[in-house]
PDB file of C-alpha atoms and ligand atoms in Angstrom:
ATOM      1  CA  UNK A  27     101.976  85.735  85.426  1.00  0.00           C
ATOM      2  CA  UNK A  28     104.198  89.226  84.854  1.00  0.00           C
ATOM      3  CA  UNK A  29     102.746  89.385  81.471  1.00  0.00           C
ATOM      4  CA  UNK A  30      98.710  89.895  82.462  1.00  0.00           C
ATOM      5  CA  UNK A  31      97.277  92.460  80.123  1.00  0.00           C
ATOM      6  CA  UNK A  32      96.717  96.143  79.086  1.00  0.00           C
ATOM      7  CA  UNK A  33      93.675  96.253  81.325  1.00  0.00           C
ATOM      8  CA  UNK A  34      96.091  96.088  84.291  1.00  0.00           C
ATOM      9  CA  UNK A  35      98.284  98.810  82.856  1.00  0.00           C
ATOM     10  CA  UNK A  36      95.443 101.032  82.821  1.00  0.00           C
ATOM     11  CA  UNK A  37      94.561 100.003  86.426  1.00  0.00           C
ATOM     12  CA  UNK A  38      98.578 101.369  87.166  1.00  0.00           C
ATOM     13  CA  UNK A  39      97.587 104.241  85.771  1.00  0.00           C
ATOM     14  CA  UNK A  40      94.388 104.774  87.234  1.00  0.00           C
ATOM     15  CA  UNK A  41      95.952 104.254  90.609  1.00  0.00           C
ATOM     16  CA  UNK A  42      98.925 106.219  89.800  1.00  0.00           C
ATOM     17  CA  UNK A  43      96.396 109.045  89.086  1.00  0.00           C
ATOM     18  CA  UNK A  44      94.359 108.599  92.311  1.00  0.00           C
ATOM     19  CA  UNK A  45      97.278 108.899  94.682  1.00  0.00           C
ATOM     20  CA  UNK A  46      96.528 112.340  96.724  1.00  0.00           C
ATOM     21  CA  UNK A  47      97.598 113.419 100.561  1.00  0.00           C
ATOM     22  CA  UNK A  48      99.745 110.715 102.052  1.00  0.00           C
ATOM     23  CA  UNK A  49      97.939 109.738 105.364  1.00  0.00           C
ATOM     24  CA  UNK A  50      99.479 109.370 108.689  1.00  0.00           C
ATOM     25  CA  UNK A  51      98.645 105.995 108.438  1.00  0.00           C
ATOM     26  CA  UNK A  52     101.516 104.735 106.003  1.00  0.00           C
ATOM     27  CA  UNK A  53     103.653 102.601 107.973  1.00  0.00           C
ATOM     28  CA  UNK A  54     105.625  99.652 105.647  1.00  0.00           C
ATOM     29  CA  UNK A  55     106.954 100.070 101.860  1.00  0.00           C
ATOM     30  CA  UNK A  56     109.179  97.733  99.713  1.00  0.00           C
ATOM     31  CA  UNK A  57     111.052  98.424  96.778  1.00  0.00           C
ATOM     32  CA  UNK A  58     111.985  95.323  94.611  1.00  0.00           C
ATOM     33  CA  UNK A  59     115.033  97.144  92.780  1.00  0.00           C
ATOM     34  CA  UNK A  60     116.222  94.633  89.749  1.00  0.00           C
ATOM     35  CA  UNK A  61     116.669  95.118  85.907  1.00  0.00           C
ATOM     36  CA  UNK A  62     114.592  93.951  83.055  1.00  0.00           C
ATOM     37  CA  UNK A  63     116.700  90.446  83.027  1.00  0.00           C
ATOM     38  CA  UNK A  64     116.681  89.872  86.951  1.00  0.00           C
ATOM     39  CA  UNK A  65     120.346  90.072  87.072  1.00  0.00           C
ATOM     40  CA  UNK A  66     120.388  92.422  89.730  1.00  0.00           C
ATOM     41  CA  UNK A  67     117.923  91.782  92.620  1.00  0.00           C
ATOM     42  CA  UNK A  68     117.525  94.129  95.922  1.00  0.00           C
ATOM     43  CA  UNK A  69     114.871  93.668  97.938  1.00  0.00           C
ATOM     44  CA  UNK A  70     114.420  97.103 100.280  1.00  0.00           C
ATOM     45  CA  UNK A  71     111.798  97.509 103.057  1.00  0.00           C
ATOM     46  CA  UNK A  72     111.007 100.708 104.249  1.00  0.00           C
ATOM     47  CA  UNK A  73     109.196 100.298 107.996  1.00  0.00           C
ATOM     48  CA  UNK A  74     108.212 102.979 110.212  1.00  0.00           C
ATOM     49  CA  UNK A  75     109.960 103.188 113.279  1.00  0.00           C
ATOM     50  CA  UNK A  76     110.429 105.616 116.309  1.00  0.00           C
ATOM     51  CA  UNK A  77     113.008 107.891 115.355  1.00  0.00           C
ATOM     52  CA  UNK A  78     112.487 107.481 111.558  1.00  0.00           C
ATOM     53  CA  UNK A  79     112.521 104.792 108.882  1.00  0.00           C
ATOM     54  CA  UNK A  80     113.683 101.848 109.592  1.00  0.00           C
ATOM     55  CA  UNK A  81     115.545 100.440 106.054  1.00  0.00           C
ATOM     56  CA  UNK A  82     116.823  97.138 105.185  1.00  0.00           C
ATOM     57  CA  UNK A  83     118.278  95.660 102.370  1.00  0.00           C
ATOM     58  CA  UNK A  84     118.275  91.958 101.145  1.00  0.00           C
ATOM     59  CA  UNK A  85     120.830  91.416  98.273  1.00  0.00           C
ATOM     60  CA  UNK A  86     119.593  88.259  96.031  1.00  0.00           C
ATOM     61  CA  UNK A  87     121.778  88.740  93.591  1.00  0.00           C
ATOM     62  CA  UNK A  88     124.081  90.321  90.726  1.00  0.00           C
ATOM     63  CA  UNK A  89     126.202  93.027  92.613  1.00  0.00           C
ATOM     64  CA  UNK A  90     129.192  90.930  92.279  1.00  0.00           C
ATOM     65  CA  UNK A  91     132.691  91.876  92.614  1.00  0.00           C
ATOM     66  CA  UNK A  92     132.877  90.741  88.890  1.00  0.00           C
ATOM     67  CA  UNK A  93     130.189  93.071  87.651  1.00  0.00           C
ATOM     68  CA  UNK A  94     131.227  96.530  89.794  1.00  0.00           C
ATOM     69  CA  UNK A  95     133.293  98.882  87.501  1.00  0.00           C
ATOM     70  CA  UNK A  96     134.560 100.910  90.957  1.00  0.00           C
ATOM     71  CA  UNK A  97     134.983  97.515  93.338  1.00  0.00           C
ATOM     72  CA  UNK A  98     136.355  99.477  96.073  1.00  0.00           C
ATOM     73  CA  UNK A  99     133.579 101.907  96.067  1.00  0.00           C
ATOM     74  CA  UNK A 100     130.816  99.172  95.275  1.00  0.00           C
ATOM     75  CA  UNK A 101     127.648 100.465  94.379  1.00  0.00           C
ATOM     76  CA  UNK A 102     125.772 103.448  94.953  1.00  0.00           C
ATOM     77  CA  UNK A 103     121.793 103.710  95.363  1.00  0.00           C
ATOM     78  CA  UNK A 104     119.262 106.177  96.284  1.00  0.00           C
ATOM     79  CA  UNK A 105     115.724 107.215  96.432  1.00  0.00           C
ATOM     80  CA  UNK A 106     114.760 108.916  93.417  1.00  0.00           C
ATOM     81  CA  UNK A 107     111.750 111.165  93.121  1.00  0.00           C
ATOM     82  CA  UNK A 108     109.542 109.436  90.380  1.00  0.00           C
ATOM     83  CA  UNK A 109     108.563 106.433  89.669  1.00  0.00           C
ATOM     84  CA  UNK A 110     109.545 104.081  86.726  1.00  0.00           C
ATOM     85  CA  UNK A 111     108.080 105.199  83.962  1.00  0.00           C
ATOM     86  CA  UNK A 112     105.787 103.900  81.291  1.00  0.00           C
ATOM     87  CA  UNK A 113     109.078 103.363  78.952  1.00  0.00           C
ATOM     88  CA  UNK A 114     110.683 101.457  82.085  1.00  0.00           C
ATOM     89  CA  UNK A 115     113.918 102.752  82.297  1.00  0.00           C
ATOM     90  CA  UNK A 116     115.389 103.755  85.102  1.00  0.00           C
ATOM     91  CA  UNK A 117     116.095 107.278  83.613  1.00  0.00           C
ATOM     92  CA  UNK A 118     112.063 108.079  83.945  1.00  0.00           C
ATOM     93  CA  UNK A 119     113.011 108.373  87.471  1.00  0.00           C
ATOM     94  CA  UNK A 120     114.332 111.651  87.364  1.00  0.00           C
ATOM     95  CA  UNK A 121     116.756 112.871  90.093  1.00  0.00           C
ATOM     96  CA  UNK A 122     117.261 112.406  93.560  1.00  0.00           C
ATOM     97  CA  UNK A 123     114.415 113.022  96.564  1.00  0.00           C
ATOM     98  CA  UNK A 124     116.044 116.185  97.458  1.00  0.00           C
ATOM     99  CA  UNK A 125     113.607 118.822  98.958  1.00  0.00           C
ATOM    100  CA  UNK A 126     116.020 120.446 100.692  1.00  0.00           C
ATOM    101  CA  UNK A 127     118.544 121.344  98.239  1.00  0.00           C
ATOM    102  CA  UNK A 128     120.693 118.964  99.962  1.00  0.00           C
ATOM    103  CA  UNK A 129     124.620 118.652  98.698  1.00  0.00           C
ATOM    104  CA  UNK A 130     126.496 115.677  97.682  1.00  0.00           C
ATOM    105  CA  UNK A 131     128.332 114.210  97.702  1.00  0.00           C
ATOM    106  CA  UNK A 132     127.233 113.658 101.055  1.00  0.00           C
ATOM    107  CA  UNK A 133     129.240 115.310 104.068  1.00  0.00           C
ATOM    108  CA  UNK A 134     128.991 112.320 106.559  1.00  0.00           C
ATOM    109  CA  UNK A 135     129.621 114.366 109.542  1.00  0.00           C
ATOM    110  CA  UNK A 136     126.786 116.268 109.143  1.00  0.00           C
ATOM    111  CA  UNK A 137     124.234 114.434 107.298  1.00  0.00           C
ATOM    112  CA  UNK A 138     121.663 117.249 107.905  1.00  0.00           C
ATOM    113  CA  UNK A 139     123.353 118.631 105.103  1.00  0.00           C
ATOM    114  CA  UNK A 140     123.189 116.080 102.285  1.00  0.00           C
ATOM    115  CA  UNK A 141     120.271 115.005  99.972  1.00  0.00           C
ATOM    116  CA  UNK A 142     116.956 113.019 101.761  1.00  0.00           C
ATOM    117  CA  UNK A 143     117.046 110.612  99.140  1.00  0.00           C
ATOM    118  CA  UNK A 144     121.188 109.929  99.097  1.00  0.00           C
ATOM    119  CA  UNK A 145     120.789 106.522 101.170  1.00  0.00           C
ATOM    120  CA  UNK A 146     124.307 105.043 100.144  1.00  0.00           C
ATOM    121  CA  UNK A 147     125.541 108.620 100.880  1.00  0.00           C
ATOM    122  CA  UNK A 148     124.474 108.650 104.510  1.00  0.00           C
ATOM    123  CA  UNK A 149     124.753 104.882 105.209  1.00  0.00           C
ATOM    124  CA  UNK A 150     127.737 103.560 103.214  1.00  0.00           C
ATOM    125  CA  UNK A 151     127.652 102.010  99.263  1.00  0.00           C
ATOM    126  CA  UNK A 152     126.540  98.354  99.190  1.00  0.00           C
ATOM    127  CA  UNK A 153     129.303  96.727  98.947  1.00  0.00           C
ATOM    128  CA  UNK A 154     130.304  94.114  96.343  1.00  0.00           C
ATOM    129  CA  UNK A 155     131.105  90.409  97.115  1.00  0.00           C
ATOM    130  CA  UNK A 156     131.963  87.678  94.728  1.00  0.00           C
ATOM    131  CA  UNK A 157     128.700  85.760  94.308  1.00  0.00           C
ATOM    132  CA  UNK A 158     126.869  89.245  93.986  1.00  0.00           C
ATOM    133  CA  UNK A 159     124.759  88.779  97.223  1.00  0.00           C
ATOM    134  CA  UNK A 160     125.727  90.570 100.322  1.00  0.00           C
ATOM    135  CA  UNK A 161     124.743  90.068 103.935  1.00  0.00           C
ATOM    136  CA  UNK A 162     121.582  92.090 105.087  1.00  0.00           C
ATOM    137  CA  UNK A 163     121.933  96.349 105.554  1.00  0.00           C
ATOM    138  CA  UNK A 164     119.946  97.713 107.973  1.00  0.00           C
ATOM    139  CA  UNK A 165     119.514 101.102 109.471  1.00  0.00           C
ATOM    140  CA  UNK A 166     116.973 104.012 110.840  1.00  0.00           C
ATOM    141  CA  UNK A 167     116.962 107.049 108.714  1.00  0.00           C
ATOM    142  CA  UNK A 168     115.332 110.139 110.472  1.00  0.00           C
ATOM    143  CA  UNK A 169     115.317 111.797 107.455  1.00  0.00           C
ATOM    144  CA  UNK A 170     112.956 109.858 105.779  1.00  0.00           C
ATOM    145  CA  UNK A 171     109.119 109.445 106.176  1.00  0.00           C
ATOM    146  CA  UNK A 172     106.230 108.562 104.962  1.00  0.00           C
ATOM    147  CA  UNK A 173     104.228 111.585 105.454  1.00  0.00           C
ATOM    148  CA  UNK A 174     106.663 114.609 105.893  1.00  0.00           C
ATOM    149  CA  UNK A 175     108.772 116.588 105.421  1.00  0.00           C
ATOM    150  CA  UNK A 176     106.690 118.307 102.430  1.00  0.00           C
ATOM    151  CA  UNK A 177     107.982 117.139  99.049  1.00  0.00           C
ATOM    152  CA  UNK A 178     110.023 114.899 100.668  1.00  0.00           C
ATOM    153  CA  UNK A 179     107.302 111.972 101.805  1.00  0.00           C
ATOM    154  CA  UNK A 180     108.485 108.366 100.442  1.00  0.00           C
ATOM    155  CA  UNK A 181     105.224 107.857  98.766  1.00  0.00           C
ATOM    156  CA  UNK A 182     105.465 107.929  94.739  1.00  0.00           C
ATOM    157  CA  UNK A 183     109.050 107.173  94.428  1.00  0.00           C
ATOM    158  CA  UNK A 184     111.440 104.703  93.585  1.00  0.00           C
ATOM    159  CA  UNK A 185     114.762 103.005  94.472  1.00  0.00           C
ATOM    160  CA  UNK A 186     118.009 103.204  91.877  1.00  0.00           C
ATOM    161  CA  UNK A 187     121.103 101.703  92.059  1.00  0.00           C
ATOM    162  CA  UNK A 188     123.822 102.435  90.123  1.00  0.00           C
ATOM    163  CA  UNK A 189     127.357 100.708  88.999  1.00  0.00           C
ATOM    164  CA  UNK A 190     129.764 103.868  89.244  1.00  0.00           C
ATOM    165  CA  UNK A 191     127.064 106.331  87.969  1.00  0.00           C
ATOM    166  CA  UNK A 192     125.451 104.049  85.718  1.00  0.00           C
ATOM    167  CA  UNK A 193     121.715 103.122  86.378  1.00  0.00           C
ATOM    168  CA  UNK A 194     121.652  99.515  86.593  1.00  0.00           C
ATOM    169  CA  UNK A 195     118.697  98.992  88.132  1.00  0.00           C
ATOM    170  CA  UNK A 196     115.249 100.194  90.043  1.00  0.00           C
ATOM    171  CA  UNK A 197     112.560  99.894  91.247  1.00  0.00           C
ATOM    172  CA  UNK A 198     108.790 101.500  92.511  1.00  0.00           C
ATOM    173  CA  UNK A 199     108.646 102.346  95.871  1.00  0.00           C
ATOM    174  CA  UNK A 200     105.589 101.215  97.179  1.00  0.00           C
ATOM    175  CA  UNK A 201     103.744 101.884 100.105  1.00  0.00           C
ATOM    176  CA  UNK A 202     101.186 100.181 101.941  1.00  0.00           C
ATOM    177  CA  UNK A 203      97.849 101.823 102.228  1.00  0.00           C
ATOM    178  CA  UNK A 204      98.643 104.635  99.326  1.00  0.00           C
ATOM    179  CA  UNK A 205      97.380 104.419  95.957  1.00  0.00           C
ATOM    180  CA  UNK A 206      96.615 100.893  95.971  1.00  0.00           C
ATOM    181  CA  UNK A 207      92.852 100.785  96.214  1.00  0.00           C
ATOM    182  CA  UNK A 208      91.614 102.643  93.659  1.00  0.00           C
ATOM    183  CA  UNK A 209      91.362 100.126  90.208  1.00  0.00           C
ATOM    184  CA  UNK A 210      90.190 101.988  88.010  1.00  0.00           C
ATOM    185  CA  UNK A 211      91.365 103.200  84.140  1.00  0.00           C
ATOM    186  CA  UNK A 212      92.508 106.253  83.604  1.00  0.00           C
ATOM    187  CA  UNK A 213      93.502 107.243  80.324  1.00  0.00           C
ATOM    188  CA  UNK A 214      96.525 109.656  79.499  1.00  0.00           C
ATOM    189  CA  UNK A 215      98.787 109.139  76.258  1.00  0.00           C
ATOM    190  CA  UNK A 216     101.827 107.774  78.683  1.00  0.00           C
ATOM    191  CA  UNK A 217      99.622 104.852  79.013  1.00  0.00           C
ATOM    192  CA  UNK A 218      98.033 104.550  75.245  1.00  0.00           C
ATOM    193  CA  UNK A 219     101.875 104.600  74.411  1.00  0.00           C
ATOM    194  CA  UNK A 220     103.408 102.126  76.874  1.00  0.00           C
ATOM    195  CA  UNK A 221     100.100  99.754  76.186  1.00  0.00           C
ATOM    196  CA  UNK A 222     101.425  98.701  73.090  1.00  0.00           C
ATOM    197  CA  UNK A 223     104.706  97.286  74.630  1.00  0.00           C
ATOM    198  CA  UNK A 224     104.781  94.551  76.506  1.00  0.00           C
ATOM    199  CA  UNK A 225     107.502  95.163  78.912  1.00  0.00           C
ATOM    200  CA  UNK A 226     105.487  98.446  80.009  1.00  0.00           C
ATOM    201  CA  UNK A 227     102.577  96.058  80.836  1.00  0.00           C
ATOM    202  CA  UNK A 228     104.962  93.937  82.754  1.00  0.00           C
ATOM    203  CA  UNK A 229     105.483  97.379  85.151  1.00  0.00           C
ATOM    204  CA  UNK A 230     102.231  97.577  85.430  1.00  0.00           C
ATOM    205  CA  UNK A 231     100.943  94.486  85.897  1.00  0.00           C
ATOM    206  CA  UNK A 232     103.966  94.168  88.124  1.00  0.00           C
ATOM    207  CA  UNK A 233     103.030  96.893  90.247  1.00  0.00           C
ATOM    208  CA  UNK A 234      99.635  95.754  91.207  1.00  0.00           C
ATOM    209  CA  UNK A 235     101.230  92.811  93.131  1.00  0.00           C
ATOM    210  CA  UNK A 236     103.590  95.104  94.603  1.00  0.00           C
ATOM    211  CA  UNK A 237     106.451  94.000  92.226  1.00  0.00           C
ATOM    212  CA  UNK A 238     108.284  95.943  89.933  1.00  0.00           C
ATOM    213  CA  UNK A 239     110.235  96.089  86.955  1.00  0.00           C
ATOM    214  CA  UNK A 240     113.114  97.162  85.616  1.00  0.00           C
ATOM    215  CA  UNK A 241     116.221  98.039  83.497  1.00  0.00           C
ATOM    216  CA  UNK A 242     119.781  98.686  82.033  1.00  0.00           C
ATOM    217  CA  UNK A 243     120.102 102.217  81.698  1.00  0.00           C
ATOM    218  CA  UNK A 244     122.839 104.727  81.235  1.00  0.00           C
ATOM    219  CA  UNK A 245     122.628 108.393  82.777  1.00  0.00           C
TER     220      UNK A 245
HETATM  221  C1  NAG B 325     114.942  97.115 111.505  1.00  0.00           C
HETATM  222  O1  NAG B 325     114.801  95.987 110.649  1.00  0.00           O
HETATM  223  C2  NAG B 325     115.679  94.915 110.949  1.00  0.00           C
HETATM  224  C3  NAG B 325     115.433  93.795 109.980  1.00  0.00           C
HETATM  225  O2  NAG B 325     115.458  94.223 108.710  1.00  0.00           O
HETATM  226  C4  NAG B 325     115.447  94.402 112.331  1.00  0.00           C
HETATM  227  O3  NAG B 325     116.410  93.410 112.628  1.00  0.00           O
HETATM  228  C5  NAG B 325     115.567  95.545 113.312  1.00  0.00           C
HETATM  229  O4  NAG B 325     115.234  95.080 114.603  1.00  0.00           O
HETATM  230  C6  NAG B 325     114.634  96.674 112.931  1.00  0.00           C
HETATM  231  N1  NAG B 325     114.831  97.797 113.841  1.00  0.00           N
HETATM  232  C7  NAG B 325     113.809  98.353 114.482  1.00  0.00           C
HETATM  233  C8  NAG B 325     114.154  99.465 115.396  1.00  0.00           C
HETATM  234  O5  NAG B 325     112.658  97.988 114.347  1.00  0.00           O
HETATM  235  C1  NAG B 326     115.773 124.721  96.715  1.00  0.00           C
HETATM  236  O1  NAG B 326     116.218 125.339  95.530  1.00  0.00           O
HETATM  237  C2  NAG B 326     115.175 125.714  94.670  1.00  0.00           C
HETATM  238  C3  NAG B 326     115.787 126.195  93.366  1.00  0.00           C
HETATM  239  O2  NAG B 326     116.862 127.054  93.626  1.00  0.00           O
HETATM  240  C4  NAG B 326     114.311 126.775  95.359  1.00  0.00           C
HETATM  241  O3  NAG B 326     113.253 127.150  94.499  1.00  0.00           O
HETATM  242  C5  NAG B 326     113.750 126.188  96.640  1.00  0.00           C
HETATM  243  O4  NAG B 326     113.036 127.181  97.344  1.00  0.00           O
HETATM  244  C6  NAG B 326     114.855 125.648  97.518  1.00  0.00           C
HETATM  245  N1  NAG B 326     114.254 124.942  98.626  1.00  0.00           N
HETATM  246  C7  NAG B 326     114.654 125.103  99.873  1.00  0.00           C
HETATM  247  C8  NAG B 326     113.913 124.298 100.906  1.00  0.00           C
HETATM  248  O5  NAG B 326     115.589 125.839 100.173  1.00  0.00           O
HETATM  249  C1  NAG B 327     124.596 120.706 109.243  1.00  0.00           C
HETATM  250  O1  NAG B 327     123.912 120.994 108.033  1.00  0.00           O
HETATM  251  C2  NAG B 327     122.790 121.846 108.234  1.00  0.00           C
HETATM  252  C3  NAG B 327     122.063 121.936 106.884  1.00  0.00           C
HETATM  253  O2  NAG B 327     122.928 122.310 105.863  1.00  0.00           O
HETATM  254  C4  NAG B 327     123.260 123.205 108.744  1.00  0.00           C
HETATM  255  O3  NAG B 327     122.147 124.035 108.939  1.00  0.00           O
HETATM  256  C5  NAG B 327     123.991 122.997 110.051  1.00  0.00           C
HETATM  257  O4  NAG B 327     124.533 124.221 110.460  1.00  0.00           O
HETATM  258  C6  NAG B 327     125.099 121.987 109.865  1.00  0.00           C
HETATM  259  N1  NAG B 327     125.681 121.679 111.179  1.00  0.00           N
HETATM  260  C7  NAG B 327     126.975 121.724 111.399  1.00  0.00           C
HETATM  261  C8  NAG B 327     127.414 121.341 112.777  1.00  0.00           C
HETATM  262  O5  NAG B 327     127.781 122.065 110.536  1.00  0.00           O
HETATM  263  C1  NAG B 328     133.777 105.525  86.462  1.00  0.00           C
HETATM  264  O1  NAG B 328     133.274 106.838  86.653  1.00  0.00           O
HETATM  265  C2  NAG B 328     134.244 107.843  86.494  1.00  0.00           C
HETATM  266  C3  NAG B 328     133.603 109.160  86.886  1.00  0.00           C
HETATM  267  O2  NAG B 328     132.447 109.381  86.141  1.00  0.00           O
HETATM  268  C4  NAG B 328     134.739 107.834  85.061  1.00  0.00           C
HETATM  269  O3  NAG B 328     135.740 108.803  84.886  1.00  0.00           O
HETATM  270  C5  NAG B 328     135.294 106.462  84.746  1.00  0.00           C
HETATM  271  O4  NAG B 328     135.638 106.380  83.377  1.00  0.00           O
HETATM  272  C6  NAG B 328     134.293 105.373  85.046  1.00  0.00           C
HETATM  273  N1  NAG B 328     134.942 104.077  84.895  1.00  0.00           N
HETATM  274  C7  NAG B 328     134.536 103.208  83.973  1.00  0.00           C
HETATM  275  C8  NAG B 328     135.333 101.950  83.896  1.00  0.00           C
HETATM  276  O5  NAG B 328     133.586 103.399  83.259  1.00  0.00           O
HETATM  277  C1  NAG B 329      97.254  97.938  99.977  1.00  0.00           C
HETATM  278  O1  NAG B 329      97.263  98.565 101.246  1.00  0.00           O
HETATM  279  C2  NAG B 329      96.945  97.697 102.326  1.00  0.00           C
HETATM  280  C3  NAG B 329      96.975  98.509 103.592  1.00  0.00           C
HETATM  281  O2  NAG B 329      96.002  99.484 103.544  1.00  0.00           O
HETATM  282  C4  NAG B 329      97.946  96.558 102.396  1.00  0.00           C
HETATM  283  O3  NAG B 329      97.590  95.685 103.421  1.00  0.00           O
HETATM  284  C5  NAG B 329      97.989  95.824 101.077  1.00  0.00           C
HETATM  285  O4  NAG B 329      99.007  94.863 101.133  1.00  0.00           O
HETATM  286  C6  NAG B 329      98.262  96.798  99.944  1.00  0.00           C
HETATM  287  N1  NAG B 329      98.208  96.100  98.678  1.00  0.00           N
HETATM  288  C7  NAG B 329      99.162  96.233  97.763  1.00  0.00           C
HETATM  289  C8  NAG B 329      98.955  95.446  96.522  1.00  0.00           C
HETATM  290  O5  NAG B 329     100.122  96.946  97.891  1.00  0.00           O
END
């Protein structure tokens, strides 16, 4: 079913393409951060609450104490500023969601201070336990929303999380509402490129039902 075809790649793209103002309307996003192989799945939700975003984290597996490099520090993630790209890996994503030229690491006293999109930062490194699943995170961010601050709006992004610095896995960011009506094709080379591999048709097909793909990568 991951596998459908280049026509839905080009519907990714045609979508990705559409995406304009993010309305006030936004109010739920999930990120389904994993790596090509599924060893690694996070499931994040991103709800608007008063006060902020409210984010939660379901670990389904992988982030074992077996597989974490740094087991004391466990595993770091944040919000990155672009999606996955057509070549899937999780480098594509570029850096973090930082409008503010935010510092990190993070100073937790003052979290005013650090970068928008440094989640582990501000709210503590997920942890590693021994079967690689961990019990539910789940916080309000006032930092974070859907629609503000400028450049710094959820919409577009993605979700990384890395083993001691190492992208091991991500995931799209996607929001209700935003991008997700408009079907169709828009050609750019990205897509001719990616169209002839079929793991870039699995993150495209993949993001039309709000799933998403990912990958192994090194910084
Ligand atoms: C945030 O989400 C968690 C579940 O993920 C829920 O238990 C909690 O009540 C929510 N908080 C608010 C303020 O909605
Ligand atoms: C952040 O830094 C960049 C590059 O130095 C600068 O162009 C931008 O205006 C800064 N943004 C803010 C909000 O200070
Ligand atoms: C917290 O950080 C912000 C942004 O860097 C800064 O403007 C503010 O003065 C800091 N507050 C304290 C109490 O240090
Ligand atoms: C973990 O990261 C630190 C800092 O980048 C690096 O010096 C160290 O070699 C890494 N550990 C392993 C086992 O890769
Ligand atoms: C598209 O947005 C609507 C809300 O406007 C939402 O109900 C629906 O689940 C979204 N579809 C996808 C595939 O994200």
């Amino acid at each position: 079913m991951l596998f459908k075809s280049a026509t839905a790649l080009l519907a990714f793209a045609g979508l990705v393409a559409a995406q304009g103002t993010p309305s006030a309307d936004l109010k739920h996003g999930a990120a389904h951060v994993t790596n090509l192989n599924g060893d690694f799945i996070v499931d994040f939700t991103f709800d608007k609450v008063e006060g902020g975003i409210n984010v939660t984290l379901t670990g389904l597996k992988g982030l074992s104490t077996a597989m974490a490099i740094d087991k004391a520090a466990g595993y770091q993630y944040h919000i990155h500023t672009d999606p996955v790209g057509p070549n899937y890996g999780c480098m594509a994503t570029n850096g973090h969601l930082n409008p503010f030229n935010g510092t990190a690491p993070c100073n937790t006293a003052n979290v005013t201070s650090c970068e928008i999109g440094d989640l582990s930062g501000k709210h503590g490194n997920i942890v590693p336990t021994a079967d690689g699943t961990f019990s539910t995170i789940h916080y309000i961010d006032n930092q974070l929303s859907f629609t503000e601050p400028a450049n710094g709006a959820l919409v577009g992004r993605s979700v990384v999380i890395h083993n001691n610095g190492t992208r091991i896995a991500c995931g799209n960011l996607v929001v209700d509402g935003y991008g997700n009506t408009t079907t169709t094709g828009g050609a750019n080379p990205a897509t001719t490129t990616a169209a002839g591999n079929s793991a870039a048709k699995l993150v495209g097909s993949a993001a039309l039902t709000g799933v998403v793909a990912l990958f192994m990568m090194a910084l």
